[in-house]
Tab-separated table of C-alpha atoms in Angstrom:
chain	number	residue	atom	x	y	z
A	1	UNK	CA	13.812	13.670	10.780
A	2	UNK	CA	12.069	11.766	7.991
A	3	UNK	CA	15.188	11.137	5.889
A	4	UNK	CA	17.018	9.719	8.909
A	5	UNK	CA	14.044	7.485	9.703
A	6	UNK	CA	13.958	6.093	6.153
A	7	UNK	CA	17.721	5.530	6.225
A	8	UNK	CA	17.546	3.799	9.625
A	9	UNK	CA	14.701	1.505	8.552
A	10	UNK	CA	16.480	0.498	5.330
A	11	UNK	CA	19.755	-0.091	7.162
A	12	UNK	CA	17.913	-2.105	9.805
A	13	UNK	CA	16.296	-4.294	7.140
A	14	UNK	CA	19.692	-4.847	5.572
A	15	UNK	CA	21.808	-5.459	8.677
A	16	UNK	CA	19.479	-6.779	11.377
A	17	UNK	CA	16.113	-7.564	9.775
A	18	UNK	CA	14.712	-9.645	12.628
A	19	UNK	CA	15.578	-7.290	15.492
A	20	UNK	CA	12.930	-4.638	14.823
A	21	UNK	CA	9.742	-4.383	12.744
A	22	UNK	CA	11.560	-2.299	10.095
A	23	UNK	CA	8.995	-2.942	7.368
A	24	UNK	CA	6.189	-1.639	9.561
A	25	UNK	CA	8.365	1.397	10.231
A	26	UNK	CA	8.719	2.114	6.514
A	27	UNK	CA	4.975	1.780	6.068
A	28	UNK	CA	4.390	4.217	8.954
A	29	UNK	CA	6.713	6.715	7.271
A	30	UNK	CA	4.739	6.254	4.059
A	31	UNK	CA	1.464	6.928	5.900
A	32	UNK	CA	2.859	10.309	6.890
A	33	UNK	CA	4.130	10.851	3.342
A	34	UNK	CA	0.700	9.971	1.969
A	35	UNK	CA	-0.877	12.640	4.173
A	36	UNK	CA	1.677	15.169	2.895
A	37	UNK	CA	1.337	14.036	-0.715
A	38	UNK	CA	-2.421	14.592	-0.827
A	39	UNK	CA	-1.851	18.329	-0.500
A	40	UNK	CA	0.571	18.603	-3.420
A	41	UNK	CA	-0.267	19.686	-6.956
A	42	UNK	CA	0.026	17.366	-9.955
A	43	UNK	CA	3.725	17.594	-10.950
A	44	UNK	CA	5.002	17.947	-7.378
A	45	UNK	CA	2.792	15.055	-6.342
A	46	UNK	CA	4.206	12.696	-8.979
A	47	UNK	CA	7.791	13.588	-8.048
A	48	UNK	CA	7.029	13.209	-4.347
A	49	UNK	CA	5.478	9.768	-4.796
A	50	UNK	CA	8.370	8.697	-7.026
A	51	UNK	CA	10.701	9.310	-4.083
A	52	UNK	CA	8.371	7.228	-1.937
A	53	UNK	CA	8.481	4.459	-4.528
A	54	UNK	CA	12.266	4.503	-4.389
A	55	UNK	CA	12.510	3.819	-0.651
A	56	UNK	CA	9.567	1.408	-0.675
A	57	UNK	CA	11.057	-0.566	-3.580
A	58	UNK	CA	14.356	-0.858	-1.726
A	59	UNK	CA	12.534	-1.832	1.475
A	60	UNK	CA	10.562	-4.520	-0.354
A	61	UNK	CA	13.736	-5.950	-1.880
A	62	UNK	CA	15.426	-6.058	1.520
A	63	UNK	CA	12.369	-7.700	3.126
A	64	UNK	CA	12.286	-10.387	0.429
A	65	UNK	CA	16.002	-11.061	0.872
A	66	UNK	CA	15.569	-11.275	4.653
A	67	UNK	CA	12.623	-13.663	4.253
A	68	UNK	CA	14.835	-15.953	2.169
A	69	UNK	CA	17.187	-16.157	5.162
A	70	UNK	CA	14.384	-16.231	7.776
A	71	UNK	CA	11.391	-17.964	6.123
A	72	UNK	CA	7.965	-17.352	7.653
A	73	UNK	CA	9.295	-14.709	10.065
A	74	UNK	CA	6.075	-12.973	11.172
A	75	UNK	CA	7.448	-9.436	11.371
A	76	UNK	CA	9.177	-9.683	7.990
A	77	UNK	CA	6.092	-11.227	6.386
A	78	UNK	CA	3.861	-8.457	7.702
A	79	UNK	CA	6.442	-5.824	6.788
A	80	UNK	CA	6.517	-7.055	3.198
A	81	UNK	CA	2.699	-7.053	3.024
A	82	UNK	CA	2.555	-3.466	4.285
A	83	UNK	CA	5.387	-2.265	2.049
A	84	UNK	CA	3.787	-3.910	-0.996
A	85	UNK	CA	0.487	-2.162	-0.324
A	86	UNK	CA	2.240	1.177	0.178
A	87	UNK	CA	4.294	0.658	-2.985
A	88	UNK	CA	1.140	-0.120	-4.979
A	89	UNK	CA	-0.451	3.111	-3.759
A	90	UNK	CA	2.692	5.129	-4.487
A	91	UNK	CA	2.761	3.587	-7.983
A	92	UNK	CA	-0.842	4.603	-8.555
A	93	UNK	CA	-0.078	8.157	-7.453
A	94	UNK	CA	2.785	8.405	-9.962
A	95	UNK	CA	0.452	7.306	-12.757
A	96	UNK	CA	1.853	3.776	-13.027
A	97	UNK	CA	-1.495	1.988	-13.025
A	98	UNK	CA	0.032	-1.183	-14.502
A	99	UNK	CA	2.556	-1.380	-11.656
A	100	UNK	CA	-0.129	-0.666	-9.073
A	101	UNK	CA	-2.327	-3.429	-10.504
A	102	UNK	CA	0.540	-5.926	-10.611
A	103	UNK	CA	1.390	-5.290	-6.951
A	104	UNK	CA	-2.233	-5.416	-5.779
A	105	UNK	CA	-2.866	-8.653	-7.689
A	106	UNK	CA	0.269	-10.213	-6.203
A	107	UNK	CA	-0.975	-9.286	-2.746
A	108	UNK	CA	-4.341	-10.902	-3.350
A	109	UNK	CA	-2.681	-14.041	-4.731
A	110	UNK	CA	-0.429	-14.329	-1.668
A	111	UNK	CA	-3.267	-13.613	0.788
A	112	UNK	CA	-4.146	-17.222	1.609
A	113	UNK	CA	-4.093	-17.294	5.418
A	114	UNK	CA	-7.724	-16.671	6.296
A	115	UNK	CA	-6.835	-16.700	10.009
A	116	UNK	CA	-4.437	-13.757	9.678
A	117	UNK	CA	-5.672	-10.533	11.275
A	118	UNK	CA	-4.489	-8.765	8.079
A	119	UNK	CA	-6.438	-11.006	5.672
A	120	UNK	CA	-9.469	-8.711	5.402
A	121	UNK	CA	-7.300	-5.585	5.179
A	122	UNK	CA	-5.533	-6.971	2.130
A	123	UNK	CA	-8.812	-7.894	0.438
A	124	UNK	CA	-10.178	-4.407	1.015
A	125	UNK	CA	-7.042	-2.409	0.189
A	126	UNK	CA	-5.888	-4.425	-2.825
A	127	UNK	CA	-9.335	-4.454	-4.451
A	128	UNK	CA	-9.809	-0.743	-3.779
A	129	UNK	CA	-6.436	-0.077	-5.366
A	130	UNK	CA	-7.289	-2.242	-8.386
A	131	UNK	CA	-10.540	-0.316	-8.708
A	132	UNK	CA	-8.839	3.065	-8.499
A	133	UNK	CA	-6.376	1.947	-11.172
A	134	UNK	CA	-9.214	0.693	-13.401
A	135	UNK	CA	-11.032	3.991	-12.947
A	136	UNK	CA	-7.918	5.929	-13.946
A	137	UNK	CA	-7.568	3.668	-16.972
A	138	UNK	CA	-11.157	4.510	-17.966
A	139	UNK	CA	-12.659	1.093	-17.180
A	140	UNK	CA	-15.671	1.960	-15.030
A	141	UNK	CA	-17.178	-1.537	-15.267
A	142	UNK	CA	-14.044	-3.095	-13.762
A	143	UNK	CA	-13.908	-0.312	-11.159
A	144	UNK	CA	-17.459	-1.136	-10.053
A	145	UNK	CA	-16.552	-4.835	-9.773
A	146	UNK	CA	-13.514	-4.010	-7.625
A	147	UNK	CA	-15.605	-1.699	-5.427
A	148	UNK	CA	-17.931	-4.620	-4.709
A	149	UNK	CA	-14.976	-6.929	-3.988
A	150	UNK	CA	-13.373	-4.350	-1.672
A	151	UNK	CA	-16.647	-4.096	0.212
A	152	UNK	CA	-16.942	-7.883	0.467
A	153	UNK	CA	-14.017	-8.094	2.874
A	154	UNK	CA	-14.640	-10.287	5.919
A	155	UNK	CA	-13.347	-7.398	8.029
A	156	UNK	CA	-10.329	-7.044	10.272
A	157	UNK	CA	-9.550	-5.456	13.616
A	158	UNK	CA	-8.735	-2.177	11.847
A	159	UNK	CA	-11.715	-2.171	9.488
A	160	UNK	CA	-14.061	-3.190	12.301
A	161	UNK	CA	-12.759	-0.351	14.503
A	162	UNK	CA	-12.079	2.497	12.071
A	163	UNK	CA	-13.986	1.524	8.964
A	164	UNK	CA	-12.791	1.489	5.367
A	165	UNK	CA	-10.857	4.128	3.465
A	166	UNK	CA	-13.429	6.027	1.397
A	167	UNK	CA	-11.006	7.475	-1.172
A	168	UNK	CA	-12.096	4.983	-3.833
A	169	UNK	CA	-15.791	5.547	-3.085
A	170	UNK	CA	-15.292	9.315	-3.395
A	171	UNK	CA	-13.500	8.859	-6.719
A	172	UNK	CA	-16.348	6.652	-7.940
A	173	UNK	CA	-18.902	9.295	-6.936
A	174	UNK	CA	-16.880	11.917	-8.783
A	175	UNK	CA	-16.933	9.632	-11.837
A	176	UNK	CA	-20.747	9.501	-11.667
A	177	UNK	CA	-21.027	5.979	-10.245
A	178	UNK	CA	-23.523	6.884	-7.522
A	179	UNK	CA	-25.532	3.646	-7.713
A	180	UNK	CA	-22.419	1.498	-7.385
A	181	UNK	CA	-21.282	3.410	-4.308
A	182	UNK	CA	-24.731	3.229	-2.705
């Protein structure tokens, strides 16, 4: 049951944040929500992603609070990274491009550990999100720049195995930016 899973992950982050990878659990729930959300129509989609934003916002707050008590805890740090990326995407899907940009930029600014397995993922995902937001805001030049930056990732275990998410590239093609995508 999805609602029970969200509730359990939030309660876990609040009561015993270091016992389980609760943040990763919330992000996994969001991955399923994202799959569901893609099939919804405009108004339903915005409402659906607003509910996602609600639990992701709460999860991010709880992760930050837990990190204050347990600095540099690997599972909490990763959980916050994953929740922040999911929250940025949920913000974009609700039409909050400013919020999506703010979150993606904060991720890039905090992404300083070049030895982290997630370093390349953040570069790719945050720049793709910034590009999608720029495209929605009508700034194709910025979108092209972010597409190039997303593609300039040094890679990661996930990107090297499964490749990038092509949602942004598809949106750029639909916007007539064929040369940039090629």
